[in-house]
PDB file of C-alpha atoms in Angstrom:
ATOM      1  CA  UNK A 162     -30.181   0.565  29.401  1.00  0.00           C
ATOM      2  CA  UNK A 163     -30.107   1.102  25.757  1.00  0.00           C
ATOM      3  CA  UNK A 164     -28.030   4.618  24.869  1.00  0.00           C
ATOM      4  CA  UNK A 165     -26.691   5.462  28.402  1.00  0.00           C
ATOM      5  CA  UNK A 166     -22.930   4.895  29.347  1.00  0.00           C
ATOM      6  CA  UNK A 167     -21.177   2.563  31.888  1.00  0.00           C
ATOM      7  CA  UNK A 168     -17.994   3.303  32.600  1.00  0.00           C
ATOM      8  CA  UNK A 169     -16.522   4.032  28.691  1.00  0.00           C
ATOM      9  CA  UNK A 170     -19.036   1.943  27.071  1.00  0.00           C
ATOM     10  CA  UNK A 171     -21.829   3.014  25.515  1.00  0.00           C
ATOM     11  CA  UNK A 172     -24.722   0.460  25.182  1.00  0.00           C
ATOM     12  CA  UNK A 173     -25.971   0.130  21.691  1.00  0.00           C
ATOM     13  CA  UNK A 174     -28.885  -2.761  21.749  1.00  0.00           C
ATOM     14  CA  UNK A 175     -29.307  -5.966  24.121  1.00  0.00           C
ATOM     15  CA  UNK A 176     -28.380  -9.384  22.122  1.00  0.00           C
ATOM     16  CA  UNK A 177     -28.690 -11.842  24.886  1.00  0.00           C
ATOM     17  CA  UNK A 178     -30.951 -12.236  28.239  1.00  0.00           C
ATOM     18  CA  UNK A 179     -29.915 -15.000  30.420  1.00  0.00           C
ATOM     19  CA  UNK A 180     -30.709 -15.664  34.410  1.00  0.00           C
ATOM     20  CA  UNK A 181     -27.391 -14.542  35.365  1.00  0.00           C
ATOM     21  CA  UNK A 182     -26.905 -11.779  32.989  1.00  0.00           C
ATOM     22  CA  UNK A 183     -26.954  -9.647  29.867  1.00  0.00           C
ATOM     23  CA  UNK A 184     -25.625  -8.921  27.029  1.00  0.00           C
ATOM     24  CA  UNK A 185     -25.586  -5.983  24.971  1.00  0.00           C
ATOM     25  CA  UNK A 186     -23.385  -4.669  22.146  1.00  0.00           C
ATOM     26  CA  UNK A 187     -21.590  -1.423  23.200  1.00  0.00           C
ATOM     27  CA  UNK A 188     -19.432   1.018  22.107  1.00  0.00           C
ATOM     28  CA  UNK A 189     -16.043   2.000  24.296  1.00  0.00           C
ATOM     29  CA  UNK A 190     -15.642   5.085  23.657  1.00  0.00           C
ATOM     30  CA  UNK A 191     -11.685   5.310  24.551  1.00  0.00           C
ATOM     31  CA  UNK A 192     -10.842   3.018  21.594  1.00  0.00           C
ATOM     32  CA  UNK A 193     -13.476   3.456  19.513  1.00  0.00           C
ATOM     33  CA  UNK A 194     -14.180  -0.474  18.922  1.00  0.00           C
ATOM     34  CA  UNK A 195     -17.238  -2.256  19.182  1.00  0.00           C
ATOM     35  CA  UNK A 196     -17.526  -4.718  22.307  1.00  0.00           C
ATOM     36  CA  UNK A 197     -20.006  -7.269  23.626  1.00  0.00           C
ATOM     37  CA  UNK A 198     -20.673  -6.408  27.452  1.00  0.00           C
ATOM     38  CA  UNK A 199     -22.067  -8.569  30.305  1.00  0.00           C
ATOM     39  CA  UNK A 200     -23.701  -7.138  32.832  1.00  0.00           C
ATOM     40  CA  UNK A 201     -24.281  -8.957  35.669  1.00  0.00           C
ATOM     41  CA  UNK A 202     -28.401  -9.320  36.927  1.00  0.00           C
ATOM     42  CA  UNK A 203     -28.798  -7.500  39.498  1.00  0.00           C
ATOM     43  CA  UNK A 204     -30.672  -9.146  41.951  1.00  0.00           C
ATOM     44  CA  UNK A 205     -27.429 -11.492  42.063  1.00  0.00           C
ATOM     45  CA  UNK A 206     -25.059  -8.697  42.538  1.00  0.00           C
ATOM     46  CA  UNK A 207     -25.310  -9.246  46.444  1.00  0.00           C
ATOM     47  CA  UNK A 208     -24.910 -13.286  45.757  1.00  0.00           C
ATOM     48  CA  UNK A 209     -21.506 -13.520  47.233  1.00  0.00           C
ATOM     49  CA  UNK A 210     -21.309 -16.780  45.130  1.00  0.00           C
ATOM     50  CA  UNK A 211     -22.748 -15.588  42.389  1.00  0.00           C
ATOM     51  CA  UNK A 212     -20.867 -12.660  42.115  1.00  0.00           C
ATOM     52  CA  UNK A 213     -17.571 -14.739  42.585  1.00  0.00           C
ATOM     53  CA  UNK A 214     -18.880 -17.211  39.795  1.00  0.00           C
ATOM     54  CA  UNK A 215     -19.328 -14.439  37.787  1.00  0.00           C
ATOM     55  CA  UNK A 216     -16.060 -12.549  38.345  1.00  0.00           C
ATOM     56  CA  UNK A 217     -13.724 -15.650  37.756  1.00  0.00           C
ATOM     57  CA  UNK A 218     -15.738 -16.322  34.540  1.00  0.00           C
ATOM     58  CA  UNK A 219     -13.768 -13.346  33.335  1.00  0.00           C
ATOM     59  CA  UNK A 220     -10.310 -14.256  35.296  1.00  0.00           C
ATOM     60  CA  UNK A 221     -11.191 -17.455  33.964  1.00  0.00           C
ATOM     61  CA  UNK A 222     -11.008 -16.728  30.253  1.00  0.00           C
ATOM     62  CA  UNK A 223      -8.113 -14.069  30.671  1.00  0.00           C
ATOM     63  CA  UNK A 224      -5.795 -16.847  31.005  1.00  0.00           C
ATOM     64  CA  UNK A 225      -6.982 -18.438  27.416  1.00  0.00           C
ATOM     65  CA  UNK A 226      -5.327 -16.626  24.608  1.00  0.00           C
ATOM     66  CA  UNK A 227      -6.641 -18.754  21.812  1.00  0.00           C
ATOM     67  CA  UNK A 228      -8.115 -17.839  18.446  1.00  0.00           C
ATOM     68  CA  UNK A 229     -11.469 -20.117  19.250  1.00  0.00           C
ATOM     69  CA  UNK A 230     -11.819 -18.876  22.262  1.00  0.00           C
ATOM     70  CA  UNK A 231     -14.058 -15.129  22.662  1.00  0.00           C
ATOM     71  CA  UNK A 232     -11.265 -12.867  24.112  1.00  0.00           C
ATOM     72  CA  UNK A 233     -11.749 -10.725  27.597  1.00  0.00           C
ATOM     73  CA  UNK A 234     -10.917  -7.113  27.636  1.00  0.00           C
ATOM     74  CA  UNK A 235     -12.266  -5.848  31.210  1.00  0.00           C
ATOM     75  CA  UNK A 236     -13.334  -6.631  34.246  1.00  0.00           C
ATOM     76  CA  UNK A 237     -14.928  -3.995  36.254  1.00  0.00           C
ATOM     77  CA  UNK A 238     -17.694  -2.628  38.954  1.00  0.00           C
ATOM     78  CA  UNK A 239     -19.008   0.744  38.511  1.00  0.00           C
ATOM     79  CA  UNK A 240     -22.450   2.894  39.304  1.00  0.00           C
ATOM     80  CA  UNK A 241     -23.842  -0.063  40.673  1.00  0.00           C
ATOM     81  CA  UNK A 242     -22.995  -2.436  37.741  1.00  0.00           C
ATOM     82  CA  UNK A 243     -20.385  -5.404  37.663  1.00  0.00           C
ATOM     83  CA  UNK A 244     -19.784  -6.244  33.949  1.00  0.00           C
ATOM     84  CA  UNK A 245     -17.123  -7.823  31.790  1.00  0.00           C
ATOM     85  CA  UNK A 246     -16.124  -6.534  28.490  1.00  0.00           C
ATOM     86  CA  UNK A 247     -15.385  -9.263  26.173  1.00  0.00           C
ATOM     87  CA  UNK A 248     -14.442  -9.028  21.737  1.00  0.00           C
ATOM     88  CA  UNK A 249     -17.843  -8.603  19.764  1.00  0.00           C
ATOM     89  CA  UNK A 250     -18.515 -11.531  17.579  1.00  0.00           C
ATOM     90  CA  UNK A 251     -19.785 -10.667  14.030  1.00  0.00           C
ATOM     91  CA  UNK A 252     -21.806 -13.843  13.306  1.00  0.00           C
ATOM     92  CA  UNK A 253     -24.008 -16.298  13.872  1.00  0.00           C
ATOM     93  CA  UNK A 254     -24.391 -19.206  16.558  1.00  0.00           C
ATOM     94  CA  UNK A 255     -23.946 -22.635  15.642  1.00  0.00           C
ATOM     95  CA  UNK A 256     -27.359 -23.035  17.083  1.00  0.00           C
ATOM     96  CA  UNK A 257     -29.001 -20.561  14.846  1.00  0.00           C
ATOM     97  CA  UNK A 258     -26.989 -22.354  12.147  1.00  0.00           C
ATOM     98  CA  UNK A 259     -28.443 -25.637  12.879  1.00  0.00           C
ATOM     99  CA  UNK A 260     -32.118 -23.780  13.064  1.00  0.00           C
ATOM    100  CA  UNK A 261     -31.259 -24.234   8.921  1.00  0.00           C
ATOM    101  CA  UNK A 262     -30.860 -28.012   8.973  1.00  0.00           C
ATOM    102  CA  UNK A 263     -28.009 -30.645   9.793  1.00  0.00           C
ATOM    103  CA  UNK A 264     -24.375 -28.825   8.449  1.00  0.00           C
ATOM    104  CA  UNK A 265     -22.462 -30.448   5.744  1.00  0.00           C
ATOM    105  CA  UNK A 266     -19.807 -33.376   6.889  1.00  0.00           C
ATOM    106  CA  UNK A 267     -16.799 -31.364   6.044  1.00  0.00           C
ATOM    107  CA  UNK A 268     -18.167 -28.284   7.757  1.00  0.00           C
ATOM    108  CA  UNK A 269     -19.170 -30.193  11.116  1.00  0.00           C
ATOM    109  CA  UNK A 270     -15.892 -31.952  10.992  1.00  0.00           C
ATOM    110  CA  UNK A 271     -14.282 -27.982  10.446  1.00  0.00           C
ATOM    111  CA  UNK A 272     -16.317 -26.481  13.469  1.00  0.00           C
ATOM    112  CA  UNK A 273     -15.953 -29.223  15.629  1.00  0.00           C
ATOM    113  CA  UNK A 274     -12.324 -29.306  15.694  1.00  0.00           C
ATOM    114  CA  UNK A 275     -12.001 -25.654  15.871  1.00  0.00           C
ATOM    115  CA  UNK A 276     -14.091 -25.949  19.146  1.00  0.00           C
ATOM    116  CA  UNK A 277     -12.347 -29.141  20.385  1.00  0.00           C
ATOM    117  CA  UNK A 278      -8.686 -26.991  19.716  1.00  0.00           C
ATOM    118  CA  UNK A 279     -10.252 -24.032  21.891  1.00  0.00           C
ATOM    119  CA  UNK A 280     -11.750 -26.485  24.715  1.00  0.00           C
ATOM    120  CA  UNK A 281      -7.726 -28.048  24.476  1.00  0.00           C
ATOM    121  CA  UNK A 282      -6.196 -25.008  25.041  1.00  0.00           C
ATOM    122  CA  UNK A 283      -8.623 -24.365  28.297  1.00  0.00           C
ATOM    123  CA  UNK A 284      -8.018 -28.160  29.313  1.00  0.00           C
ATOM    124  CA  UNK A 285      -3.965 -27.591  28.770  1.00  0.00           C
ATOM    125  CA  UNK A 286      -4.961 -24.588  32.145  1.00  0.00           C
ATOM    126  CA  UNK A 287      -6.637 -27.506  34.004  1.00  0.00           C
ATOM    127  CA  UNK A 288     -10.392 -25.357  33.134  1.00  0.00           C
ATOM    128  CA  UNK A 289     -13.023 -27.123  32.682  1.00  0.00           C
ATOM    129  CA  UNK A 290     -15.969 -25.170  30.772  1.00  0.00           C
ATOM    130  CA  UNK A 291     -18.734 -27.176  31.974  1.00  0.00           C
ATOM    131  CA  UNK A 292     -21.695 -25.463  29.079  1.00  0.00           C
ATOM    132  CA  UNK A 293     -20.607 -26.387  26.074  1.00  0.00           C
ATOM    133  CA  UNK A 294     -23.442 -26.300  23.384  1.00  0.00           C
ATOM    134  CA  UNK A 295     -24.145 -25.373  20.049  1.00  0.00           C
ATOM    135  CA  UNK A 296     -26.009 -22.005  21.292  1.00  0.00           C
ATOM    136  CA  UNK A 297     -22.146 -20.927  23.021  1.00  0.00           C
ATOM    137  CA  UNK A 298     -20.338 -21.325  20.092  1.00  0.00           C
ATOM    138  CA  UNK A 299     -19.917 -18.549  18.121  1.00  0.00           C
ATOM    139  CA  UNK A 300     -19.100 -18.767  14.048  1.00  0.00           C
ATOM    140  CA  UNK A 301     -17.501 -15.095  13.114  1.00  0.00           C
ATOM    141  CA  UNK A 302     -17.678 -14.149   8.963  1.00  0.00           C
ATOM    142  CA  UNK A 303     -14.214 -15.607   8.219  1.00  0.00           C
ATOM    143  CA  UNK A 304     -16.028 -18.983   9.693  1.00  0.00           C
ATOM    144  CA  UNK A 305     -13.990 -18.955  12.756  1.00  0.00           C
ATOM    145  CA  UNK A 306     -15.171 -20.576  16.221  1.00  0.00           C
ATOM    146  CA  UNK A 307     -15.654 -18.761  19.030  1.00  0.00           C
ATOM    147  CA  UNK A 308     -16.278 -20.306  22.150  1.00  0.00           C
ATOM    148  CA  UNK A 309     -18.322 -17.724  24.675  1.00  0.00           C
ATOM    149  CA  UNK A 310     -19.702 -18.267  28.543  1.00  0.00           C
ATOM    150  CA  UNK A 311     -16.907 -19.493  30.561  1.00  0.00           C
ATOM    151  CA  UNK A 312     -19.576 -18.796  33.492  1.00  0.00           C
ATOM    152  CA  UNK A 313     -19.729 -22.366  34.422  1.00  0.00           C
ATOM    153  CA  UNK A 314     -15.818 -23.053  33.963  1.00  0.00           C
ATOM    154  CA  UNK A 315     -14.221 -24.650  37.427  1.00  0.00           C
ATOM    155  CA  UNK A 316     -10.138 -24.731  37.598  1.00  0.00           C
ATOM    156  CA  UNK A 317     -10.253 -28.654  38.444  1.00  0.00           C
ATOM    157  CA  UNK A 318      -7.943 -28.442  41.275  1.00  0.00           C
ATOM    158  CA  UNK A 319     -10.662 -26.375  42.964  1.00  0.00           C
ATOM    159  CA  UNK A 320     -14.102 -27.756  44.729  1.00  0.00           C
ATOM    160  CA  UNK A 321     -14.519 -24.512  46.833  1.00  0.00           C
ATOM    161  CA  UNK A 322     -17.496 -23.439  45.184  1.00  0.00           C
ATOM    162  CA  UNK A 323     -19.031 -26.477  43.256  1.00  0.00           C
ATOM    163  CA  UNK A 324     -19.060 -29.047  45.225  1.00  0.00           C
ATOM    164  CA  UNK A 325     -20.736 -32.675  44.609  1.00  0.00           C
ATOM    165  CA  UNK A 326     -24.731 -32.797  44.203  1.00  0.00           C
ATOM    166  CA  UNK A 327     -24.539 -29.318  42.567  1.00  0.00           C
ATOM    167  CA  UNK A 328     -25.870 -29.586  39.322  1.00  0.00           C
ATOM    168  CA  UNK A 329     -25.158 -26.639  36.950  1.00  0.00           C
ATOM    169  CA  UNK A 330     -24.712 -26.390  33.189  1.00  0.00           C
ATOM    170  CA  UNK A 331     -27.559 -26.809  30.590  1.00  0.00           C
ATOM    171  CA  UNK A 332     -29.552 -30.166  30.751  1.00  0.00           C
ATOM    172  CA  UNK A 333     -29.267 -31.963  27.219  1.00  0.00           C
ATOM    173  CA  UNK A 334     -25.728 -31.736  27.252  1.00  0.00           C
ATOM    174  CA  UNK A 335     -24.921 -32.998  30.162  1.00  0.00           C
ATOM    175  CA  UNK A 336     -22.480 -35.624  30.826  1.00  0.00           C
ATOM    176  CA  UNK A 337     -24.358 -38.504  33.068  1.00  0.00           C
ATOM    177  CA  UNK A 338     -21.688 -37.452  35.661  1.00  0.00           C
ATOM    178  CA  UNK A 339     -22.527 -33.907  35.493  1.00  0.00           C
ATOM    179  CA  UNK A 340     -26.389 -34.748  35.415  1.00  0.00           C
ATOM    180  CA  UNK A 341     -26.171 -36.909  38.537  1.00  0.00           C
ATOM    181  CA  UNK A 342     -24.379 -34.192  40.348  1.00  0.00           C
ATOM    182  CA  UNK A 343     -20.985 -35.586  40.344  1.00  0.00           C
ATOM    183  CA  UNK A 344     -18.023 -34.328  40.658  1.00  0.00           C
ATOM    184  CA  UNK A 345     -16.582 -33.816  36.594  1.00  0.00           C
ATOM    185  CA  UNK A 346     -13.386 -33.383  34.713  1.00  0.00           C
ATOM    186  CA  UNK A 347     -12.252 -32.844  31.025  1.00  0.00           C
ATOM    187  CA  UNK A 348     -14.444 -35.777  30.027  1.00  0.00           C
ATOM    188  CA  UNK A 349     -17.543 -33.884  30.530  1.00  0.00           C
ATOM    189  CA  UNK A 350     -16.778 -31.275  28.344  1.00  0.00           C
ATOM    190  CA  UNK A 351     -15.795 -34.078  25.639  1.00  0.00           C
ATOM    191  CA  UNK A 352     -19.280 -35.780  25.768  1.00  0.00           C
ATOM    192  CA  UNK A 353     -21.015 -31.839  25.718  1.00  0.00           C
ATOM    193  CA  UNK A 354     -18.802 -31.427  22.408  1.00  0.00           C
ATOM    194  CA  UNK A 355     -20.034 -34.936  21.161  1.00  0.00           C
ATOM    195  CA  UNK A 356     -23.696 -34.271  21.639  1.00  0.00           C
ATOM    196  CA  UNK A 357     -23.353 -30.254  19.555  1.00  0.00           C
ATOM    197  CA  UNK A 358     -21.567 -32.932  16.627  1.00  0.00           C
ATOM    198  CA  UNK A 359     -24.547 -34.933  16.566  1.00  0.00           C
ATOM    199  CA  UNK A 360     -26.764 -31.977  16.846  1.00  0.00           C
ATOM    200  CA  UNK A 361     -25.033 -30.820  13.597  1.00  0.00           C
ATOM    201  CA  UNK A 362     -24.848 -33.521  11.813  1.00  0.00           C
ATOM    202  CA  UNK A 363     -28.279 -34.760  12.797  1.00  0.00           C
ATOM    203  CA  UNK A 364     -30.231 -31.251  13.496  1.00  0.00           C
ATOM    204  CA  UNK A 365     -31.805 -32.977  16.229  1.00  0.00           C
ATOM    205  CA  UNK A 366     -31.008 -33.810  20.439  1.00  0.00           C
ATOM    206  CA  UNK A 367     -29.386 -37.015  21.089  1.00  0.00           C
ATOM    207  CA  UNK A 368     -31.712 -37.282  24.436  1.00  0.00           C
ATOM    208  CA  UNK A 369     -35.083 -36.631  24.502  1.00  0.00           C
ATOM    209  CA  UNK A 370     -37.827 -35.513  27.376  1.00  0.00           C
ATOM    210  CA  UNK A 371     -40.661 -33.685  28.148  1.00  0.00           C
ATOM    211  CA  UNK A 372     -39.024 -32.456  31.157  1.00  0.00           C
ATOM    212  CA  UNK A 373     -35.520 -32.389  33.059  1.00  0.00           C
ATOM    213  CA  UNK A 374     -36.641 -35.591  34.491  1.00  0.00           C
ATOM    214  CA  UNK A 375     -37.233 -37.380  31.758  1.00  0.00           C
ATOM    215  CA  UNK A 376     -34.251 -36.156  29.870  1.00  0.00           C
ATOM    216  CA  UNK A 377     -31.360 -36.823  32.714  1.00  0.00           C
ATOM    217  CA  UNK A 378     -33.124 -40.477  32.924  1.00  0.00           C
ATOM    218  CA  UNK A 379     -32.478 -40.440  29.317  1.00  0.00           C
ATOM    219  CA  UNK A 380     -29.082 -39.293  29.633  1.00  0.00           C
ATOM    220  CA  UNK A 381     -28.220 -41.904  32.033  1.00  0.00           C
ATOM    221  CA  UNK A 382     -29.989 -44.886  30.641  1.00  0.00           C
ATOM    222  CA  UNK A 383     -30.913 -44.279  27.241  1.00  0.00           C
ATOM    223  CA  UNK A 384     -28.657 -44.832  23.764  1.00  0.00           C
ATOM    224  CA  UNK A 385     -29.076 -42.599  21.074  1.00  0.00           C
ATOM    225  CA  UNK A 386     -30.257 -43.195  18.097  1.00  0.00           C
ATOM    226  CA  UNK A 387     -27.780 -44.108  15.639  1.00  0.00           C
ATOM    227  CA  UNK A 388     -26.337 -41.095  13.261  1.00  0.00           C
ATOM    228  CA  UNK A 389     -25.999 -43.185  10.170  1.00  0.00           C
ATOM    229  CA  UNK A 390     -29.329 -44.619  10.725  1.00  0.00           C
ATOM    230  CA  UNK A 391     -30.931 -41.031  10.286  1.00  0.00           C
ATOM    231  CA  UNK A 392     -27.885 -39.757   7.431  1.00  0.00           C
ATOM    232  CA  UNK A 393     -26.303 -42.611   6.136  1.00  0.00           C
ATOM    233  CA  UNK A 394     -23.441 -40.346   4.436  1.00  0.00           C
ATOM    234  CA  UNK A 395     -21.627 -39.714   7.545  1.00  0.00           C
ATOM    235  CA  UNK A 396     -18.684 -41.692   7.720  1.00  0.00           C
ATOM    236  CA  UNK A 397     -18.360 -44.743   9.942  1.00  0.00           C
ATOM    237  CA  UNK A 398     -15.174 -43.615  11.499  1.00  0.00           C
ATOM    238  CA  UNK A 399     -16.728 -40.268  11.935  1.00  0.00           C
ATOM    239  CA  UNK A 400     -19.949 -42.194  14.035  1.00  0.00           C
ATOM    240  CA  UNK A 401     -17.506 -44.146  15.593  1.00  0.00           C
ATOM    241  CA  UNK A 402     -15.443 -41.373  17.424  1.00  0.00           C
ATOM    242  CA  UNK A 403     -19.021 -38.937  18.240  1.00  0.00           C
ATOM    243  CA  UNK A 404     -20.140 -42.193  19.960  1.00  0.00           C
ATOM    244  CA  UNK A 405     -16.854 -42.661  22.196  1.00  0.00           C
ATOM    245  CA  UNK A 406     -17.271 -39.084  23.094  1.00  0.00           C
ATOM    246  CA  UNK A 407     -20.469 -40.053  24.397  1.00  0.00           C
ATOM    247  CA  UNK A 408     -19.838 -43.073  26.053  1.00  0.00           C
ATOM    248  CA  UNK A 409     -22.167 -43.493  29.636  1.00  0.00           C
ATOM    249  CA  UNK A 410     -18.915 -44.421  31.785  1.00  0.00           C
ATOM    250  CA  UNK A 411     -16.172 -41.251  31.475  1.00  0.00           C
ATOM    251  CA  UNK A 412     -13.434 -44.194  31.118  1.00  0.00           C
ATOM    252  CA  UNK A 413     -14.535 -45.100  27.699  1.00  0.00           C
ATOM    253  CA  UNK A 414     -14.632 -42.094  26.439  1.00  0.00           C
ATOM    254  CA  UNK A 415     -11.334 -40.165  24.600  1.00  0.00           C
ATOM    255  CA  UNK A 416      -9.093 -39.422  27.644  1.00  0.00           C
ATOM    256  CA  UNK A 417      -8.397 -36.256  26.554  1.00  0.00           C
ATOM    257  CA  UNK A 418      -9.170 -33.269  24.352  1.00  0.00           C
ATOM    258  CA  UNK A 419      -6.272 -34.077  21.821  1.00  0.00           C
ATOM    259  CA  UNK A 420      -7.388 -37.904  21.308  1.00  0.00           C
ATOM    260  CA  UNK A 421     -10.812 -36.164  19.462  1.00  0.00           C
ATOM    261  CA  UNK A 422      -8.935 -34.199  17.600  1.00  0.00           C
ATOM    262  CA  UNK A 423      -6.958 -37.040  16.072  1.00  0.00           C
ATOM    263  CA  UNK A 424     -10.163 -39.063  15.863  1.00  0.00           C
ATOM    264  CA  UNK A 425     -11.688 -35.932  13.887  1.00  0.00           C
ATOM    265  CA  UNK A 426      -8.638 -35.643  11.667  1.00  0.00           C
ATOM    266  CA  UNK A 427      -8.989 -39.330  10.689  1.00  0.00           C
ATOM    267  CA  UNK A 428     -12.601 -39.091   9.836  1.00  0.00           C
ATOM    268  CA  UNK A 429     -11.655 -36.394   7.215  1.00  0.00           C
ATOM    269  CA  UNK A 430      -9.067 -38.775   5.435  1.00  0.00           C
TER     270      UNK A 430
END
């Protein structure tokens, strides 16, 4: 793939392999600007469902115009490949960033609320994103969030294509709802956003398992352990809200997107 042309881009090297795609940074050669595409797998390209999952990831985001949320330029199928062209983040994951050890207070407070401003604006267009974690979040060089992989994202009026028992998104952040294949709203994406705090403020998982098993019974039965126990110069207020996002039962969690970022405001004062 690496050097040969789809449609006006021009793939440069592969930085991401997942089971539904890939991603390479490319070239398009009309504007002369450097893009990240995603290129659909192609033994999913006849998936009717997979192929609509895929499309409205890209439908999904172009309604978000939001500076922590990774912009969409295209949307296209062409000699055999269905791809979306999407702004090239120069950066580094919050999950390689963690790799390095648990992030400063002040700097987990900083990308936390960027995300949690990006996952409002999606929430304020009833979308849900459904895979938040530390490895979609994207920190450009100005140290700007970027929230990437709306594949999972579900309008919330719609149950067409996810429907109860269908259990997508990435394990360890999981909301117990979402791990026991309910049906899930903006909650779940509050609890996904409290787990990547605790991951950087912590460096470690909340929930631990040898396998899915054993983690989703964690998830649903087991507390973590407490963040001031392992740091004890994180702030009580600052525990206090990360520990409401995750709360087992969705009602006593934050209600909405806006009441973390309040609660994430206060723990800076």
């Amino acid at each position: 793939m690496i050097g040969r042309t789809i449609s006006h881009y021009k793939i440069l090297e592969k930085i991401g392999d997942g089971g539904r795609s890939t991603v390479y940074k490319a070239e398009d050669v009309r504007l002369q600007r450097i893009v990240a595409i995603k290129i659909m797998s192609e033994r999913l390209i006849k998936n009717p469902k997979a192929r609509l999952r895929f499309l409205r990831e890209a439908q999904t985001v172009a309604q978000l115009d939001h500076p922590n949320i990774c912009a969409v330029y295209e949307v296209d199928a062409t000699e055999g490949h269905t791809f979306i062209a999407m702004a090239y983040v120069e950066g580094e994951s919050l999950s390689q960033k963690i790799e390095s050890g648990p992030l400063e207070i002040t700097e987990a407070i900083t990308l936390g609320l960027q995300t949690a401003r990006g996952l409002n604006a999606a929430h304020k267009k009833k979308i849900i994103h459904r895979d938040i974690k530390d490895g979609n979040i994207m920190i450009n060089e100005e140290g700007i969030v970027k929230i990437l992989d709306f594949g999972l994202s579900k309008p919330l009026e719609k149950e067409d294509i996810t429907k109860p028992r269908a259990i997508l998104g990435t394990v360890p952040y999981m909301s117990p709802e979402q791990a026991s294949g309910e049906p899930v709203d903006y909650r779940t994406d509050i609890w996904s956003l409290g787990v990547v705090m605790y991951r950087m403020l912590t460096g470690k998982h909340p929930f631990k398992g040898r396998n899915v098993g054993e983690m989703v019974r964690a998830i649903l039965n087991d507390e973590p352990e407490r963040i001031r126990e392992l740091r004890n110069d994180v702030p009580e207020t600052l525990e206090t809200c990360i520990r409401k996002m995750m709360a087992k039962d969705r009602e006593d969690r934050h209600e909405r997107m806006a009441a973390v970022i309040s609660d994430l405001r206060r723990a800076t004062s």
